[in-house]
mmCIF file of C-alpha atoms in Angstrom:
data_model
loop_
_atom_site.group_PDB
_atom_site.id
_atom_site.type_symbol
_atom_site.label_atom_id
_atom_site.label_comp_id
_atom_site.label_asym_id
_atom_site.label_seq_id
_atom_site.Cartn_x
_atom_site.Cartn_y
_atom_site.Cartn_z
ATOM 1 C CA MET U 1 6.648 -7.136 -24.451
ATOM 2 C CA THR U 2 4.354 -10.282 -24.508
ATOM 3 C CA ASN U 3 4.216 -12.660 -20.883
ATOM 4 C CA ALA U 4 4.346 -10.374 -18.461
ATOM 5 C CA LEU U 5 2.221 -9.606 -15.927
ATOM 6 C CA ILE U 6 -0.377 -6.873 -15.019
ATOM 7 C CA LEU U 7 -1.522 -6.228 -11.989
ATOM 8 C CA VAL U 8 -4.669 -4.987 -12.172
ATOM 9 C CA ALA U 9 -5.817 -2.882 -9.212
ATOM 10 C CA GLU U 10 -9.034 -1.843 -9.772
ATOM 11 C CA ASP U 11 -12.544 -2.703 -7.421
ATOM 12 C CA GLU U 12 -14.489 -2.788 -10.177
ATOM 13 C CA PRO U 13 -15.686 -6.233 -11.176
ATOM 14 C CA GLU U 14 -16.588 -5.027 -13.820
ATOM 15 C CA ILE U 15 -13.779 -2.909 -15.496
ATOM 16 C CA ALA U 16 -11.512 -5.364 -14.450
ATOM 17 C CA GLU U 17 -12.964 -8.442 -15.996
ATOM 18 C CA VAL U 18 -12.763 -6.547 -19.156
ATOM 19 C CA ILE U 19 -9.498 -5.135 -18.791
ATOM 20 C CA ALA U 20 -7.467 -8.046 -17.866
ATOM 21 C CA ALA U 21 -9.402 -9.499 -21.409
ATOM 22 C CA TYR U 22 -7.917 -7.554 -23.326
ATOM 23 C CA LEU U 23 -4.106 -7.701 -21.511
ATOM 24 C CA GLU U 24 -4.706 -11.579 -21.900
ATOM 25 C CA ARG U 25 -6.107 -10.912 -25.793
ATOM 26 C CA GLU U 26 -2.711 -8.843 -25.946
ATOM 27 C CA GLY U 27 -0.662 -11.936 -24.651
ATOM 28 C CA PHE U 28 -0.386 -10.596 -21.197
ATOM 29 C CA ARG U 29 -0.817 -12.152 -18.069
ATOM 30 C CA THR U 30 -2.570 -10.730 -15.874
ATOM 31 C CA VAL U 31 -3.427 -11.114 -11.529
ATOM 32 C CA ARG U 32 -6.941 -9.398 -10.347
ATOM 33 C CA ALA U 33 -6.515 -7.110 -6.675
ATOM 34 C CA ALA U 34 -10.280 -5.477 -5.685
ATOM 35 C CA ASP U 35 -8.255 -3.349 -2.866
ATOM 36 C CA GLY U 36 -5.233 -1.491 -1.955
ATOM 37 C CA ARG U 37 -4.086 -3.608 0.587
ATOM 38 C CA THR U 38 -4.141 -6.718 -1.794
ATOM 39 C CA ALA U 39 -3.223 -5.851 -4.352
ATOM 40 C CA LEU U 40 0.281 -4.128 -1.880
ATOM 41 C CA ASP U 41 0.488 -7.994 -1.070
ATOM 42 C CA LEU U 42 0.187 -9.421 -4.410
ATOM 43 C CA HIS U 43 3.258 -7.185 -5.828
ATOM 44 C CA LEU U 44 5.626 -7.682 -2.729
ATOM 45 C CA ALA U 45 4.899 -11.233 -2.962
ATOM 46 C CA LEU U 46 4.520 -11.281 -7.585
ATOM 47 C CA LYS U 47 6.834 -8.660 -8.469
ATOM 48 C CA PRO U 48 4.829 -8.050 -11.231
ATOM 49 C CA ASP U 49 5.969 -6.265 -14.680
ATOM 50 C CA LEU U 50 3.246 -3.131 -14.037
ATOM 51 C CA VAL U 51 0.954 -2.306 -12.285
ATOM 52 C CA MET U 52 -2.799 -0.511 -13.677
ATOM 53 C CA LEU U 53 -3.762 1.213 -11.002
ATOM 54 C CA ASP U 54 -7.417 2.729 -9.757
ATOM 55 C CA VAL U 55 -7.079 6.001 -7.554
ATOM 56 C CA GLN U 56 -10.173 4.470 -5.479
ATOM 57 C CA MET U 57 -9.359 1.497 -4.165
ATOM 58 C CA PRO U 58 -11.430 0.611 -0.903
ATOM 59 C CA ARG U 59 -9.176 -0.255 2.591
ATOM 60 C CA VAL U 60 -5.883 1.861 0.820
ATOM 61 C CA ASN U 61 -6.132 3.695 -2.215
ATOM 62 C CA GLY U 62 -4.866 4.139 -4.782
ATOM 63 C CA TRP U 63 -2.725 6.938 -3.868
ATOM 64 C CA GLU U 64 -1.453 5.426 -1.335
ATOM 65 C CA VAL U 65 -0.584 1.875 -3.186
ATOM 66 C CA LEU U 66 1.695 4.369 -5.569
ATOM 67 C CA ALA U 67 3.870 6.051 -2.770
ATOM 68 C CA GLU U 68 4.223 2.244 -1.694
ATOM 69 C CA LEU U 69 5.060 0.871 -5.002
ATOM 70 C CA ARG U 70 7.608 3.521 -5.109
ATOM 71 C CA ARG U 71 9.543 3.670 -1.844
ATOM 72 C CA ARG U 72 9.584 -0.625 -2.525
ATOM 73 C CA GLY U 73 11.398 0.460 -6.412
ATOM 74 C CA ASP U 74 10.585 1.771 -9.929
ATOM 75 C CA THR U 75 7.848 -1.011 -11.161
ATOM 76 C CA PRO U 76 6.122 0.982 -13.608
ATOM 77 C CA VAL U 77 2.587 2.313 -12.834
ATOM 78 C CA ILE U 78 -0.337 3.275 -15.106
ATOM 79 C CA MET U 79 -3.375 4.846 -13.186
ATOM 80 C CA LEU U 80 -7.108 4.456 -14.163
ATOM 81 C CA THR U 81 -9.317 7.298 -12.201
ATOM 82 C CA ALA U 82 -12.900 8.783 -12.562
ATOM 83 C CA LEU U 83 -11.689 12.212 -11.883
ATOM 84 C CA ASP U 84 -10.665 14.000 -15.031
ATOM 85 C CA GLN U 85 -8.330 16.734 -12.772
ATOM 86 C CA ASP U 86 -5.318 18.979 -14.024
ATOM 87 C CA ILE U 87 -4.083 17.878 -9.789
ATOM 88 C CA ASP U 88 -4.576 14.706 -9.960
ATOM 89 C CA LYS U 89 -2.866 13.918 -13.127
ATOM 90 C CA LEU U 90 -0.349 16.565 -10.846
ATOM 91 C CA GLN U 91 -0.530 15.107 -8.371
ATOM 92 C CA ALA U 92 0.071 10.713 -9.662
ATOM 93 C CA LEU U 93 3.661 12.143 -12.143
ATOM 94 C CA ARG U 94 4.428 14.061 -8.709
ATOM 95 C CA ILE U 95 4.674 11.327 -6.998
ATOM 96 C CA GLY U 96 5.792 8.499 -10.294
ATOM 97 C CA ALA U 97 2.612 6.829 -12.226
ATOM 98 C CA ASP U 98 4.309 6.092 -16.154
ATOM 99 C CA ASP U 99 1.093 7.118 -17.823
ATOM 100 C CA TYR U 100 -3.190 8.088 -16.289
ATOM 101 C CA VAL U 101 -5.852 7.538 -17.902
ATOM 102 C CA VAL U 102 -9.769 8.585 -17.259
ATOM 103 C CA LYS U 103 -13.017 6.756 -16.841
ATOM 104 C CA PRO U 104 -14.464 5.976 -18.824
ATOM 105 C CA PHE U 105 -11.508 4.554 -21.418
ATOM 106 C CA ASN U 106 -11.309 2.102 -24.181
ATOM 107 C CA ALA U 107 -9.443 -0.804 -23.276
ATOM 108 C CA VAL U 108 -8.174 -1.323 -26.424
ATOM 109 C CA GLU U 109 -5.694 2.207 -25.416
ATOM 110 C CA VAL U 110 -5.568 1.058 -22.177
ATOM 111 C CA ALA U 111 -3.816 -2.145 -23.334
ATOM 112 C CA ALA U 112 -2.082 -0.238 -25.754
ATOM 113 C CA ARG U 113 -0.526 1.842 -23.731
ATOM 114 C CA ALA U 114 0.559 -0.865 -21.043
ATOM 115 C CA ARG U 115 2.725 -1.698 -23.984
ATOM 116 C CA ALA U 116 3.393 1.809 -24.995
ATOM 117 C CA VAL U 117 4.870 2.190 -20.686
ATOM 118 C CA LEU U 118 6.659 -1.187 -20.818
ATOM 119 C CA ARG U 119 8.663 -0.833 -23.562
ATOM 120 C CA ARG U 120 9.504 2.658 -22.204
ATOM 121 C CA ALA U 121 10.977 0.765 -19.087
ATOM 122 C CA GLY U 122 12.516 -2.019 -20.598
ATOM 123 C CA GLY U 123 10.190 -4.259 -19.289
ATOM 124 C CA GLY U 124 7.601 -6.611 -20.710
ATOM 125 C CA GLY U 125 8.804 -9.804 -19.831
ATOM 126 C CA GLY U 126 12.368 -8.372 -20.939
ATOM 127 C CA THR U 127 15.039 -11.237 -22.594
ATOM 128 C CA MET U 128 13.370 -13.391 -19.471
ATOM 129 C CA LEU U 129 10.726 -15.342 -20.864
ATOM 130 C CA ARG U 130 9.153 -17.722 -17.734
ATOM 131 C CA VAL U 131 5.175 -20.521 -18.135
ATOM 132 C CA GLY U 132 5.135 -22.177 -14.516
ATOM 133 C CA PRO U 133 7.957 -23.488 -14.369
ATOM 134 C CA ILE U 134 10.140 -23.373 -17.131
ATOM 135 C CA GLU U 135 11.771 -20.342 -17.963
ATOM 136 C CA VAL U 136 13.516 -19.488 -21.305
ATOM 137 C CA ASP U 137 16.684 -16.560 -21.778
ATOM 138 C CA LEU U 138 16.746 -15.290 -25.874
ATOM 139 C CA ASP U 139 20.110 -13.372 -24.315
ATOM 140 C CA SER U 140 22.451 -16.990 -23.465
ATOM 141 C CA HIS U 141 19.747 -19.613 -25.430
ATOM 142 C CA LEU U 142 19.366 -21.471 -23.033
ATOM 143 C CA ALA U 143 16.116 -22.768 -21.816
ATOM 144 C CA SER U 144 14.931 -24.998 -17.646
ATOM 145 C CA VAL U 145 13.019 -26.006 -15.498
ATOM 146 C CA ILE U 146 12.792 -24.829 -11.693
ATOM 147 C CA THR U 147 11.327 -27.207 -9.690
ATOM 148 C CA GLY U 148 11.131 -28.155 -5.461
ATOM 149 C CA ASP U 149 10.174 -26.584 -2.529
ATOM 150 C CA GLU U 150 14.041 -25.622 -3.249
ATOM 151 C CA PRO U 151 13.761 -25.005 -6.669
ATOM 152 C CA GLU U 152 16.470 -26.589 -8.307
ATOM 153 C CA ARG U 153 16.959 -25.984 -12.069
ATOM 154 C CA HIS U 154 16.683 -28.140 -14.527
ATOM 155 C CA ALA U 155 18.278 -27.415 -17.511
ATOM 156 C CA LEU U 156 16.813 -28.794 -20.707
ATOM 157 C CA PRO U 157 18.394 -29.838 -24.372
ATOM 158 C CA LEU U 158 17.498 -28.987 -26.761
ATOM 159 C CA THR U 159 17.544 -28.463 -29.921
ATOM 160 C CA LEU U 160 17.853 -24.516 -31.915
ATOM 161 C CA THR U 161 14.381 -25.661 -33.802
ATOM 162 C CA GLU U 162 13.132 -26.742 -29.651
ATOM 163 C CA PHE U 163 14.550 -23.292 -28.936
ATOM 164 C CA ARG U 164 12.804 -21.193 -30.946
ATOM 165 C CA ILE U 165 9.034 -23.135 -30.482
ATOM 166 C CA LEU U 166 9.437 -22.806 -26.722
ATOM 167 C CA ALA U 167 10.543 -18.873 -27.251
ATOM 168 C CA HIS U 168 7.593 -18.120 -29.086
ATOM 169 C CA MET U 169 4.984 -20.435 -27.240
ATOM 170 C CA ALA U 170 5.966 -18.897 -24.468
ATOM 171 C CA ARG U 171 5.638 -15.728 -25.125
ATOM 172 C CA ALA U 172 2.648 -15.975 -25.641
ATOM 173 C CA PRO U 173 1.690 -19.371 -23.619
ATOM 174 C CA LYS U 174 -2.578 -19.383 -23.531
ATOM 175 C CA ARG U 175 -2.933 -18.706 -27.598
ATOM 176 C CA ALA U 176 -2.563 -21.544 -29.602
ATOM 177 C CA PHE U 177 -0.503 -21.819 -32.434
ATOM 178 C CA SER U 178 -1.316 -23.270 -35.226
ATOM 179 C CA ARG U 179 1.224 -26.210 -37.396
ATOM 180 C CA GLY U 180 1.615 -23.610 -39.798
ATOM 181 C CA GLU U 181 2.443 -20.978 -38.044
ATOM 182 C CA LEU U 182 5.539 -22.111 -36.534
ATOM 183 C CA LEU U 183 6.568 -24.062 -39.428
ATOM 184 C CA ASP U 184 6.976 -19.587 -40.044
ATOM 185 C CA ALA U 185 8.241 -17.907 -36.832
ATOM 186 C CA CYS U 186 10.834 -21.699 -36.096
ATOM 187 C CA LEU U 187 11.416 -23.618 -39.141
ATOM 188 C CA PRO U 188 12.184 -20.325 -41.544
ATOM 189 C CA GLY U 189 13.341 -20.410 -45.101
ATOM 190 C CA GLY U 190 13.035 -24.174 -45.431
ATOM 191 C CA GLU U 191 10.743 -26.940 -47.043
ATOM 192 C CA ALA U 192 9.357 -28.915 -44.559
ATOM 193 C CA LEU U 193 6.263 -29.602 -43.742
ATOM 194 C CA GLU U 194 4.168 -29.141 -41.368
ATOM 195 C CA ARG U 195 3.593 -32.666 -39.495
ATOM 196 C CA THR U 196 6.740 -31.750 -39.221
ATOM 197 C CA VAL U 197 6.232 -29.582 -36.233
ATOM 198 C CA ASP U 198 3.927 -32.675 -34.314
ATOM 199 C CA THR U 199 8.088 -34.295 -34.572
ATOM 200 C CA HIS U 200 9.533 -31.796 -32.801
ATOM 201 C CA LEU U 201 7.053 -30.167 -29.897
ATOM 202 C CA SER U 202 6.625 -33.797 -30.142
ATOM 203 C CA LYS U 203 10.544 -34.279 -28.759
ATOM 204 C CA LEU U 204 9.785 -30.653 -26.494
ATOM 205 C CA ARG U 205 6.904 -32.648 -24.460
ATOM 206 C CA ARG U 206 9.446 -35.309 -23.444
ATOM 207 C CA LYS U 207 12.656 -33.559 -22.885
ATOM 208 C CA LEU U 208 10.348 -30.404 -20.836
ATOM 209 C CA GLU U 209 8.921 -34.078 -18.964
ATOM 210 C CA ASP U 210 11.882 -36.227 -17.928
ATOM 211 C CA ALA U 211 12.974 -32.545 -16.122
ATOM 212 C CA GLY U 212 9.269 -31.795 -14.431
ATOM 213 C CA ALA U 213 7.362 -29.945 -16.636
ATOM 214 C CA THR U 214 3.917 -31.741 -16.339
ATOM 215 C CA GLY U 215 1.633 -30.928 -18.710
ATOM 216 C CA PHE U 216 2.494 -28.888 -20.769
ATOM 217 C CA VAL U 217 2.371 -28.104 -25.131
ATOM 218 C CA ASN U 218 -1.265 -29.371 -25.283
ATOM 219 C CA ASN U 219 -2.584 -30.348 -29.084
ATOM 220 C CA VAL U 220 -5.574 -27.650 -29.630
ATOM 221 C CA ARG U 221 -8.014 -29.547 -31.441
ATOM 222 C CA GLY U 222 -8.324 -28.002 -35.492
ATOM 223 C CA VAL U 223 -6.138 -25.084 -34.432
ATOM 224 C CA GLY U 224 -2.455 -26.641 -32.930
ATOM 225 C CA PHE U 225 -0.309 -27.258 -30.150
ATOM 226 C CA ARG U 226 -0.566 -24.109 -27.088
ATOM 227 C CA LEU U 227 1.668 -24.438 -24.365
ATOM 228 C CA ALA U 228 -0.424 -24.590 -21.711
ATOM 229 C CA ASP U 229 0.289 -21.818 -18.540
ATOM 230 C CA LEU U 230 -0.470 -24.002 -15.493
ATOM 231 C CA GLY U 231 1.401 -21.482 -13.175
#
C-alpha cells in the first residue's frame, strides 16, 4: 500500500501539514490542495490513488468535489469534517465516500484509515511502483525509465538482486535504508556481507543513469541509501 499518491484537500494549513507528515512517514506520497477547485485540477492532472477531502472547502465545497470525483470515476475518497451529524455521514456515503473521519481526529488513525481504504480498493500503487521517471512492475518483474517530452520507455537490464533492491526502495522512496535492511530484504538466506549491497547499488545506479534517471540511489551519511524521489 505504500508509494500511493494521496491528495490531501484541506484548507487549514496546519491540519494539512500534520496529515501529510503522518502519511509520508508511512511511506505514502502526498500532494496538497487548499481549495476545492485546486483539488479537482490536481485530481485530473495527477490521478492520485486516494483523496482526503475536507467538507468545508473554499471555492468548491467538499460535497461538490466528491460529486465531481464520482462522475469522473472511482478514486477512493475519505471525507474530513468537523460536522458530527448522522445526516452528514449519510450524505457522504450516499454521494460515494469510502470513509468518513470527524475532526478533531488522530493523525495516526487517519493514516490507518487511508491504508485500509486503499487495501479494500486494491490501490496503493498496485503492482506498479513509480518514482519520478522510474517504473517498477512487480507482476512482470520488469523495470524501466520513461524520459522525454514524447515519453520514451527504456527497459532496465537488471539482475534479480538489483530488481529486488529497486522494488524494495521504490515502495518507500523517501526512506533511508541501512545496508542490513537491504541485505535481509533482497538477499534472503544468503551469507553475503553488508558491503555486497554497495556493489549491487553501484551497478543499479549506473544502469539508471544510462537510461536517463540521474540523481537516484543516494548515499545517506551514517545510515545507508535512499532512492530519491525527485518527481
